[in-house]
PDB file of C-alpha atoms in Angstrom:
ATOM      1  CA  UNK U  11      97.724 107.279  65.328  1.00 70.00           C
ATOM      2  CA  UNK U  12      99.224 104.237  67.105  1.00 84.00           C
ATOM      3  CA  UNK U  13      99.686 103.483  70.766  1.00 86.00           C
ATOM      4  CA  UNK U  14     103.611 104.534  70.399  1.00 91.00           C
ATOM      5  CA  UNK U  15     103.215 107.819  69.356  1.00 87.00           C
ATOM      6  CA  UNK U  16      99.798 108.894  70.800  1.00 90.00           C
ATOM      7  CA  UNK U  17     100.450 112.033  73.125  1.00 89.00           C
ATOM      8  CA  UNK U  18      99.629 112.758  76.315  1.00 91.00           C
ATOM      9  CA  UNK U  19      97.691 116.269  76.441  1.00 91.00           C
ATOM     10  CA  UNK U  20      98.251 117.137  79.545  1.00 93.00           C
ATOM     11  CA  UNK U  21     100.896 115.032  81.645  1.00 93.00           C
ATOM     12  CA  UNK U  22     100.377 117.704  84.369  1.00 95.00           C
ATOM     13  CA  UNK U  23      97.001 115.758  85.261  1.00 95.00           C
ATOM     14  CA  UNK U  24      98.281 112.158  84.995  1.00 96.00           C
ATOM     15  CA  UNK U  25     100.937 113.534  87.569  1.00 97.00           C
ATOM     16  CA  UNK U  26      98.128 115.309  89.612  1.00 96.00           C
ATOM     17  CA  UNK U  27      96.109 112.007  89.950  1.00 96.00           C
ATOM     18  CA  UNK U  28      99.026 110.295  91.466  1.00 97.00           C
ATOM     19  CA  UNK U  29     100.085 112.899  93.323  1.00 96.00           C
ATOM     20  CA  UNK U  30      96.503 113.601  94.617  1.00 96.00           C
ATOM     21  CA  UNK U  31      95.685 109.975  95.302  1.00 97.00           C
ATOM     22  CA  UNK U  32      95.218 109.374  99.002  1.00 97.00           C
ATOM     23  CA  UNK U  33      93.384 106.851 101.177  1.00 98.00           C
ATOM     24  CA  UNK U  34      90.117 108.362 102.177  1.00 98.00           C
ATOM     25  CA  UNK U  35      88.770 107.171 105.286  1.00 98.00           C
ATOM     26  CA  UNK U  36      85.200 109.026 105.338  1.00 98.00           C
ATOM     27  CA  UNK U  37      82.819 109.193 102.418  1.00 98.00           C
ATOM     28  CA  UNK U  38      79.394 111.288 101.397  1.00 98.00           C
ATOM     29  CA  UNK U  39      76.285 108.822 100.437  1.00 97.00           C
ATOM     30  CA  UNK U  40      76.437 110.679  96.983  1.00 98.00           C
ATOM     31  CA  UNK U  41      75.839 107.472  94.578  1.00 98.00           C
ATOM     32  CA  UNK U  42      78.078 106.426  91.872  1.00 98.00           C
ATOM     33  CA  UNK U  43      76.615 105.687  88.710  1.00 98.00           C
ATOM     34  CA  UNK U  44      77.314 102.464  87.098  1.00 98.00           C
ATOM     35  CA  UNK U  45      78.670 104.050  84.000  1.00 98.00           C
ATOM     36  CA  UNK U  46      80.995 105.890  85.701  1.00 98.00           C
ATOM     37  CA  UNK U  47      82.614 102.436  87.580  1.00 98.00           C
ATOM     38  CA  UNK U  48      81.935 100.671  84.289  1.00 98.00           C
ATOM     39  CA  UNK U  49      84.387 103.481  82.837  1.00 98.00           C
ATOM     40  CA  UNK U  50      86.756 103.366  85.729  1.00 98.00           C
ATOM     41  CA  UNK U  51      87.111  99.212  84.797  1.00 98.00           C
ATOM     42  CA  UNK U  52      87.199  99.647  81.103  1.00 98.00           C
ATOM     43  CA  UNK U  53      90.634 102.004  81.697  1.00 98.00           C
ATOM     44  CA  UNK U  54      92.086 100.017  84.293  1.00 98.00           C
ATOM     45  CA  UNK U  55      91.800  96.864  82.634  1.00 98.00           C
ATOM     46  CA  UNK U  56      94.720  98.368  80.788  1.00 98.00           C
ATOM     47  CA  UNK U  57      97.269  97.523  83.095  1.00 98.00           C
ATOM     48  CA  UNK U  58     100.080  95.017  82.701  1.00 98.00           C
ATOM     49  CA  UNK U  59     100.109  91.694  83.652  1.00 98.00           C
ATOM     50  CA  UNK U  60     102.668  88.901  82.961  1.00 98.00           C
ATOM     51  CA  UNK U  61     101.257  86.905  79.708  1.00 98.00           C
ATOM     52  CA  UNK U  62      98.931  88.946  79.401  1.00 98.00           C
ATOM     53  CA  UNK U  63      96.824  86.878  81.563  1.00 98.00           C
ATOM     54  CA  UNK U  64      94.438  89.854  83.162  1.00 98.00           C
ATOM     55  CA  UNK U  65      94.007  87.354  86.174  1.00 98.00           C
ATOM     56  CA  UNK U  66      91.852  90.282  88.540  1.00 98.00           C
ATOM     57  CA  UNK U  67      87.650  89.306  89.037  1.00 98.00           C
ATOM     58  CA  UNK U  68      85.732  92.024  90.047  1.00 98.00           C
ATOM     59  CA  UNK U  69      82.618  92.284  92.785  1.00 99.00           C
ATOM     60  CA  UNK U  70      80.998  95.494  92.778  1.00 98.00           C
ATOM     61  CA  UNK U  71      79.010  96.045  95.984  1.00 98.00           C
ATOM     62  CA  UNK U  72      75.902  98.022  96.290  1.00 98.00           C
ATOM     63  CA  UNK U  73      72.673  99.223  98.091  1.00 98.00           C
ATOM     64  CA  UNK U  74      71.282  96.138  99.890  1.00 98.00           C
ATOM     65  CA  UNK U  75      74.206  93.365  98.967  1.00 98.00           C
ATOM     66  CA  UNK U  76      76.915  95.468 100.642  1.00 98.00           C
ATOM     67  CA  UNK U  77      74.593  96.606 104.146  1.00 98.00           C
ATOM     68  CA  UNK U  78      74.395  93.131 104.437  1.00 98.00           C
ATOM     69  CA  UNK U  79      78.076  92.408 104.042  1.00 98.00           C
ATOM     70  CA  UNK U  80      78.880  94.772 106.416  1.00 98.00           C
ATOM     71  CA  UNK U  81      76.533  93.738 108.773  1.00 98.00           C
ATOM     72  CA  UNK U  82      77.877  90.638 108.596  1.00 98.00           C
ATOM     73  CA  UNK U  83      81.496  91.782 109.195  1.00 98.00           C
ATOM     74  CA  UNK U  84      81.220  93.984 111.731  1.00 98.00           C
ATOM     75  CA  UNK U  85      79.426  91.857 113.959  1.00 98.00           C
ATOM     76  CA  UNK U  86      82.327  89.014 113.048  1.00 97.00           C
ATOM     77  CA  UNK U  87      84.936  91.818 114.155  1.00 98.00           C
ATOM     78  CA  UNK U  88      82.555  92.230 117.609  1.00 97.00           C
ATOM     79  CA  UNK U  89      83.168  88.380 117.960  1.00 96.00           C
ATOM     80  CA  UNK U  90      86.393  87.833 117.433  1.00 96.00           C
ATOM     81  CA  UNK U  91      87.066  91.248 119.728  1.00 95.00           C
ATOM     82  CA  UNK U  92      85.279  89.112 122.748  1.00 95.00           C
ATOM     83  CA  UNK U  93      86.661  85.564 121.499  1.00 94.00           C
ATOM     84  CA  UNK U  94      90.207  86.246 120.725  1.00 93.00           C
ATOM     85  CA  UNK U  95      90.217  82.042 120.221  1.00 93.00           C
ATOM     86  CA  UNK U  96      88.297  82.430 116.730  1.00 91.00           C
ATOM     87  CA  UNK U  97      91.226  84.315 115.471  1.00 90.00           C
ATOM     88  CA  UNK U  98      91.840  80.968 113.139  1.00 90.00           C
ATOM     89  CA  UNK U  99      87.818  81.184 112.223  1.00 91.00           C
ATOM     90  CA  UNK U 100      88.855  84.532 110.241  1.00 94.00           C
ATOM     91  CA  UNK U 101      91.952  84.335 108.859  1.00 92.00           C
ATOM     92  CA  UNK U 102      93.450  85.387 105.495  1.00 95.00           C
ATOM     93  CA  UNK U 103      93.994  83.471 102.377  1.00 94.00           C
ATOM     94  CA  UNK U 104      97.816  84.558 101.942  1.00 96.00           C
ATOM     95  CA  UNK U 105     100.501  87.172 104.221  1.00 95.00           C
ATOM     96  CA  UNK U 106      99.936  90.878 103.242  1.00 96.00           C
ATOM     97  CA  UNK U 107     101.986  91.766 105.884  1.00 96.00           C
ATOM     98  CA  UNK U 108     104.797  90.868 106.993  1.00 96.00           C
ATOM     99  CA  UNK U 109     104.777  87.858 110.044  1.00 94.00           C
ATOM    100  CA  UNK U 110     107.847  89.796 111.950  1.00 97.00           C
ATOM    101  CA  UNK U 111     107.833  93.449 111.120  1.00 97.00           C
ATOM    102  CA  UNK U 112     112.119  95.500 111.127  1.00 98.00           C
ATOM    103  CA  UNK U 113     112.876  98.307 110.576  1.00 98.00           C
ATOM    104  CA  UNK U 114     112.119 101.222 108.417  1.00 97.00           C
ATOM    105  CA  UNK U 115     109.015  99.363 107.499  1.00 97.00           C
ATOM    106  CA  UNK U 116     108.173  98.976 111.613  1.00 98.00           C
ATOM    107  CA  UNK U 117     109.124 102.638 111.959  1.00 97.00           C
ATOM    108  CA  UNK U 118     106.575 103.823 109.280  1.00 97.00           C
ATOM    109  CA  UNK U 119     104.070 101.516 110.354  1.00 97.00           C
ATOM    110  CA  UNK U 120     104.029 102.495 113.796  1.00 96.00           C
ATOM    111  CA  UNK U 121     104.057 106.807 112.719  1.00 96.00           C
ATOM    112  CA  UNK U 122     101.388 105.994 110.054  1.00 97.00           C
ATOM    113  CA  UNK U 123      98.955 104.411 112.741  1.00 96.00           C
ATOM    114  CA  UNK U 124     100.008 106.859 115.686  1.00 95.00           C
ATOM    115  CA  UNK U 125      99.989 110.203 113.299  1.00 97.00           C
ATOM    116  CA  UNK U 126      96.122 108.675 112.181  1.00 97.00           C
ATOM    117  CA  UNK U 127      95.143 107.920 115.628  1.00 97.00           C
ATOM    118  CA  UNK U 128      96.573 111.269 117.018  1.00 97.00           C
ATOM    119  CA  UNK U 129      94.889 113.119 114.477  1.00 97.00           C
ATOM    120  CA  UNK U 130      91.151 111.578 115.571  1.00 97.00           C
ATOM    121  CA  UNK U 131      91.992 112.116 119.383  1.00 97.00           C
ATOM    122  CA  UNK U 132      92.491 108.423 119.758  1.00 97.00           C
ATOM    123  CA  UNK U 133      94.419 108.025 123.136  1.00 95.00           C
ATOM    124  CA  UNK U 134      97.067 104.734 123.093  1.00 92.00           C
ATOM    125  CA  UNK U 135      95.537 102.071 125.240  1.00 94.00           C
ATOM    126  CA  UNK U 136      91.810 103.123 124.192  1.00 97.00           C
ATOM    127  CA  UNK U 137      90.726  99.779 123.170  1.00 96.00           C
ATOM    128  CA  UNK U 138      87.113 100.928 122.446  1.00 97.00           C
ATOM    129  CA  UNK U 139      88.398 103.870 120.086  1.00 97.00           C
ATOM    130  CA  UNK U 140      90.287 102.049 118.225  1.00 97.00           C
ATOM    131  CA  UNK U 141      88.219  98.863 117.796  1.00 97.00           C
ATOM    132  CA  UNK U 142      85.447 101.815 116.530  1.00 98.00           C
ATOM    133  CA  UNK U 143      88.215 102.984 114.082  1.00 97.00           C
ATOM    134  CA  UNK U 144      89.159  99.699 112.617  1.00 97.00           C
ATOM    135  CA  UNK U 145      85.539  99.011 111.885  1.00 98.00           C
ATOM    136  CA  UNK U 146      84.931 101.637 109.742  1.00 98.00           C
ATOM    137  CA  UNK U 147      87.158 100.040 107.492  1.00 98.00           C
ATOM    138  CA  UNK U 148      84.223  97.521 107.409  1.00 98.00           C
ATOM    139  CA  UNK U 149      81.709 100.215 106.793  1.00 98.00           C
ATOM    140  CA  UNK U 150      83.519 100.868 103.651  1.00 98.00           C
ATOM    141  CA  UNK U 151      84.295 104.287 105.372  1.00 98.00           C
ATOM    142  CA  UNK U 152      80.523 105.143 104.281  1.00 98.00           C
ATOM    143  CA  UNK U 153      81.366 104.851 100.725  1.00 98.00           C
ATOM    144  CA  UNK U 154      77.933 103.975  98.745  1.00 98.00           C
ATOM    145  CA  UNK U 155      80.396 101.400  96.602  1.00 98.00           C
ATOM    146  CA  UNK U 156      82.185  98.718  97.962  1.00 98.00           C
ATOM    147  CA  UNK U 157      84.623  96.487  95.511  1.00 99.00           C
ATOM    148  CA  UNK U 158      85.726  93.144  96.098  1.00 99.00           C
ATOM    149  CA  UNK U 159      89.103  91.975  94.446  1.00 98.00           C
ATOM    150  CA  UNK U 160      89.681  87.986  93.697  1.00 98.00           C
ATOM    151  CA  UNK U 161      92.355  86.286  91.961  1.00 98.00           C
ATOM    152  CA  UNK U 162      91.812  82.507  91.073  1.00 98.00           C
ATOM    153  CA  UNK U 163      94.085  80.483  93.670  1.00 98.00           C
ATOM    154  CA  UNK U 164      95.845  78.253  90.842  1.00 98.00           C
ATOM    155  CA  UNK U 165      97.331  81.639  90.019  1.00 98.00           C
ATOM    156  CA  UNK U 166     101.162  82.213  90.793  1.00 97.00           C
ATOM    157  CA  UNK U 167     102.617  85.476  93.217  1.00 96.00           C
ATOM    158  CA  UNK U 168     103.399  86.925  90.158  1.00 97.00           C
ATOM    159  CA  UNK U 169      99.834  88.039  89.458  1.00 98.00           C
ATOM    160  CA  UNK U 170      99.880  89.497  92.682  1.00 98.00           C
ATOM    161  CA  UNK U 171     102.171  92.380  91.222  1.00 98.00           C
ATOM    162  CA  UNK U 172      99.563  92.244  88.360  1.00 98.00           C
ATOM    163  CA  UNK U 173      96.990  93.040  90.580  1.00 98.00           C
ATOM    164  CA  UNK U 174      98.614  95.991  92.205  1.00 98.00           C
ATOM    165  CA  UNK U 175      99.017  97.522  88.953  1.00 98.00           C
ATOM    166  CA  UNK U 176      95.250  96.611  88.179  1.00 98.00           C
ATOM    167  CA  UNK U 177      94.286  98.423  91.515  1.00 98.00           C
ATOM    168  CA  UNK U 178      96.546 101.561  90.803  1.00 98.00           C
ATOM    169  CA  UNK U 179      95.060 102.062  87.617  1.00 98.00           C
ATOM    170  CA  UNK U 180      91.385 102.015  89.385  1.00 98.00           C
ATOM    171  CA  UNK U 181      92.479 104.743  92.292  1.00 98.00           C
ATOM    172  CA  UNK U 182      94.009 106.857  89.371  1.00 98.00           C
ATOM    173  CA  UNK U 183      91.272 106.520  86.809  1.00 98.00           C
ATOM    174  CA  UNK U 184      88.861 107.128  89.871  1.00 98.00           C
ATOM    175  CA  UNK U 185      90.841 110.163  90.369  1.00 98.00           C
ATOM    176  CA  UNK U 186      90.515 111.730  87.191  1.00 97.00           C
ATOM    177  CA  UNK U 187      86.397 111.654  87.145  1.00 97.00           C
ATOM    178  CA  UNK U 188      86.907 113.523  91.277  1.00 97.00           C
ATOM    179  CA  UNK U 189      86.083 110.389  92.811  1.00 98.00           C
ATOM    180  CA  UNK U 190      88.503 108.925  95.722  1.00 98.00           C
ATOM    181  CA  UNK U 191      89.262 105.796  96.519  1.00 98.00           C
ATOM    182  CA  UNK U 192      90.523 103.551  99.609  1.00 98.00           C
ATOM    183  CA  UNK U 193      92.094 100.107  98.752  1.00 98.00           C
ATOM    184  CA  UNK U 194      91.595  97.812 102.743  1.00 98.00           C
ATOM    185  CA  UNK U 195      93.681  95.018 103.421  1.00 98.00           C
ATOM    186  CA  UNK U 196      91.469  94.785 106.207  1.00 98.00           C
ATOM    187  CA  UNK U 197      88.751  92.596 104.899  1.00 98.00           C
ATOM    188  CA  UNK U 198      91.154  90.041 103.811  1.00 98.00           C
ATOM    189  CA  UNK U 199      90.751  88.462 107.372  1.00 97.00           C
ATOM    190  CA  UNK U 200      87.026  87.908 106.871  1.00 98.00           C
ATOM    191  CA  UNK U 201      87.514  86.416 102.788  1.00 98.00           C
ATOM    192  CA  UNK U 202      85.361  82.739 104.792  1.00 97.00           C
ATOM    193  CA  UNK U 203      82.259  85.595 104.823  1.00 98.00           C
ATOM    194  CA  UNK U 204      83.208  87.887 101.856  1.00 98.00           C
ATOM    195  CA  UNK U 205      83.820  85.196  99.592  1.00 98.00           C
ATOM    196  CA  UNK U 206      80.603  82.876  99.995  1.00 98.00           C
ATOM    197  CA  UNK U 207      78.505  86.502 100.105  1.00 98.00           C
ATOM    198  CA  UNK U 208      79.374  87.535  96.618  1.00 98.00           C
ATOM    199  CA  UNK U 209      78.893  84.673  95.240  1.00 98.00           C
ATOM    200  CA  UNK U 210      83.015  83.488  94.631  1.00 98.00           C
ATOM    201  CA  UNK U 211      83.925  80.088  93.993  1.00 97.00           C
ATOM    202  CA  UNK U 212      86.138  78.007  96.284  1.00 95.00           C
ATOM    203  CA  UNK U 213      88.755  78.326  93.670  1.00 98.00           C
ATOM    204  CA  UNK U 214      88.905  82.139  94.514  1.00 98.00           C
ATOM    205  CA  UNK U 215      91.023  84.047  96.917  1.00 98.00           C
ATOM    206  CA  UNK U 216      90.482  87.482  98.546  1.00 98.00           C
ATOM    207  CA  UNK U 217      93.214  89.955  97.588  1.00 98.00           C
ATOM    208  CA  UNK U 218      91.384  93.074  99.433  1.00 98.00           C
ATOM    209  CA  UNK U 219      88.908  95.149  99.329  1.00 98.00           C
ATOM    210  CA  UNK U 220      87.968  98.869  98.096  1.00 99.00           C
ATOM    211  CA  UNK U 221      86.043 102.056  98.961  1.00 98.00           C
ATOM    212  CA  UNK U 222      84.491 104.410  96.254  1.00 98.00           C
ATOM    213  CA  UNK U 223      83.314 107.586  96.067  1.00 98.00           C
ATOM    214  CA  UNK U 224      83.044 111.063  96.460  1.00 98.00           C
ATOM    215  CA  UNK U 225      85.050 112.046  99.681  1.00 98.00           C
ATOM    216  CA  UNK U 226      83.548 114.123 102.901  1.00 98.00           C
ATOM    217  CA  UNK U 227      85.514 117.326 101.901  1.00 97.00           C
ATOM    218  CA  UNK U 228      84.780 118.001 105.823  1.00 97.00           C
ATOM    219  CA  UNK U 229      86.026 115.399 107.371  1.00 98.00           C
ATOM    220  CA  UNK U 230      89.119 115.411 109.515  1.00 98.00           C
ATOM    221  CA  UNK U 231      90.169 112.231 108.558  1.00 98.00           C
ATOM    222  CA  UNK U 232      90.512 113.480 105.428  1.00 98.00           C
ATOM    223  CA  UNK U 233      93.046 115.850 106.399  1.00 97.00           C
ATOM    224  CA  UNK U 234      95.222 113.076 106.794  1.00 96.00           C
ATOM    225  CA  UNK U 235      98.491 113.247 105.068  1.00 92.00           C
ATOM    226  CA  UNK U 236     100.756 110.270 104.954  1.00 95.00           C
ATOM    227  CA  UNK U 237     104.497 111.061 104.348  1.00 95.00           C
ATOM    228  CA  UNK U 238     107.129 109.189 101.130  1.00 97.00           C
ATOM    229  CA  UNK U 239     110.926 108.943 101.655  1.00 97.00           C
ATOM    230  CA  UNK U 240     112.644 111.163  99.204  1.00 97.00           C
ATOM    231  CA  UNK U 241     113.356 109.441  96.013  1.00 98.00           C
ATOM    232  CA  UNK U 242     117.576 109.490  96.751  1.00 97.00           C
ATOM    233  CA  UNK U 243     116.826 107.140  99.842  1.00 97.00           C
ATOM    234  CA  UNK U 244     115.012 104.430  97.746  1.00 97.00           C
ATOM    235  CA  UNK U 245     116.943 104.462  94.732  1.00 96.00           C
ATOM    236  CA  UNK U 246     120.347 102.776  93.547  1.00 95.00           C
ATOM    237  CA  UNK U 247     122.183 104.249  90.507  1.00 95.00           C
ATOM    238  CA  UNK U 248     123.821 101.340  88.872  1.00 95.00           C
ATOM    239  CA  UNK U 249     126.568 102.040  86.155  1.00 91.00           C
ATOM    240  CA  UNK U 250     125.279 105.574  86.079  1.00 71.00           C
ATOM    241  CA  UNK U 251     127.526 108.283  86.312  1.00 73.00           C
ATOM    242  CA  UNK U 252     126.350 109.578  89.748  1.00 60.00           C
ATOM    243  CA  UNK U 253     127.090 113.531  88.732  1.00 62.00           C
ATOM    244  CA  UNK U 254     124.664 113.555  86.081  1.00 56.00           C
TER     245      UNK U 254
END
């Protein structure tokens, strides 16, 4: 059987993976087994890139190597907190975000990070709370596994979209063996201590990082639902008869 005509048994999971597929933001120690990462790699190496040029480098962060990364981190994000002038000290290696947010995207941003704050109790103006929140991103959420994405620097922006793909295919693959998954731009800022800690050449860049594992079924975070637009408000039918 060849990879055109191999079926899909049941296309009602692949859809359930995606579907299912959130950002968990609080994790059980459970560990992870290395076969079972190992397995989530080997399928989402899969993924398209342009030229087939697979340009994604892998750190997988565990037990003492990632406590002491986000030791390190966290008491970088205390320092910058009470310096504000280091902000060029931890910087990122390319924009993520946008520099000047408009609308919808401002609109979304702000409802995604009031409807998450709202949910924990976090009152606007509570510096402390919300420092606390933002660190846990640093904590990998309490996820036993931490994963570090680079992407050689020579590389073009194109393998950026290659990497997105790459990263999909590791939340859905992570999915399907009831693990969850939290891809963090967050860390990005801190690639001048990330970088040197797992051992990444200069001629790497940070793309983000990840959280692992099995999710705190009781945690309120968890409950945490973030909303799509409805597929007619993203989508342009072009030489399509519109009544079909």
């Amino acid at each position: 059987m060849s990879q055109v005509n191999a079926p899909i048994p049941d296309p009602a999971s692949v859809d359930a993976a995606i579907e299912n597929r959130f950002s968990a933001r609080a994790f059980l120690p459970t560990p992870v087994p290395r076969e079972t990462l190992e397995d989530i790699l080997r399928v989402a190496r899969r993924a398209a890139s342009g030229t087939n040029a697979q340009p994604w480098k892998v750190y997988v962060l565990q037990g003492a190597k990632r406590d002491e990364l986000v030791q390190k981190v966290c008491t970088a994000h205390d320092e910058l907190r009470q310096h504000p002038e280091l902000e060029t000290k931890f910087c990122a290696d390319y924009d993520y975000y946008p520099r000047h947010w408009v609308d919808p995207y401002l609109a979304r941003r702000r409802q995604n990070g009031w409807s998450l704050y709202g949910l924990l109790g976090i009152q606007k103006g509570d510096k402390d709370a919300m420092h606390a929140q933002h660190q846990r991103n640093f904590r990998f959420f309490d996820a036993p596994v931490g994963l570090m994405f680079t992407l050689d620097r020579v590389m073009g922006q194109g393998s950026l979209v290659d990497y997105g793909m790459f990263l999909q295919n590791i939340m859905l693959a992570a999915r399907a063996r009831d693990l969850h998954t939290c891809p963090q731009a967050a860390w990005n800022d801190y690639a001048s201590i990330v970088l040197p800690h797992i051992g990444a050449s200069a001629e790497e860049m940070l793309v983000c990082g990840m959280s692992i594992g099995h999710a705190d079924e009781s945690a309120l975070v968890n409950t945490f639902f973030t909303p799509r637009e409805e597929v007619a408000s993203f989508t342009h039918w072009v030489g399509s008869d519109a009544s079909s």
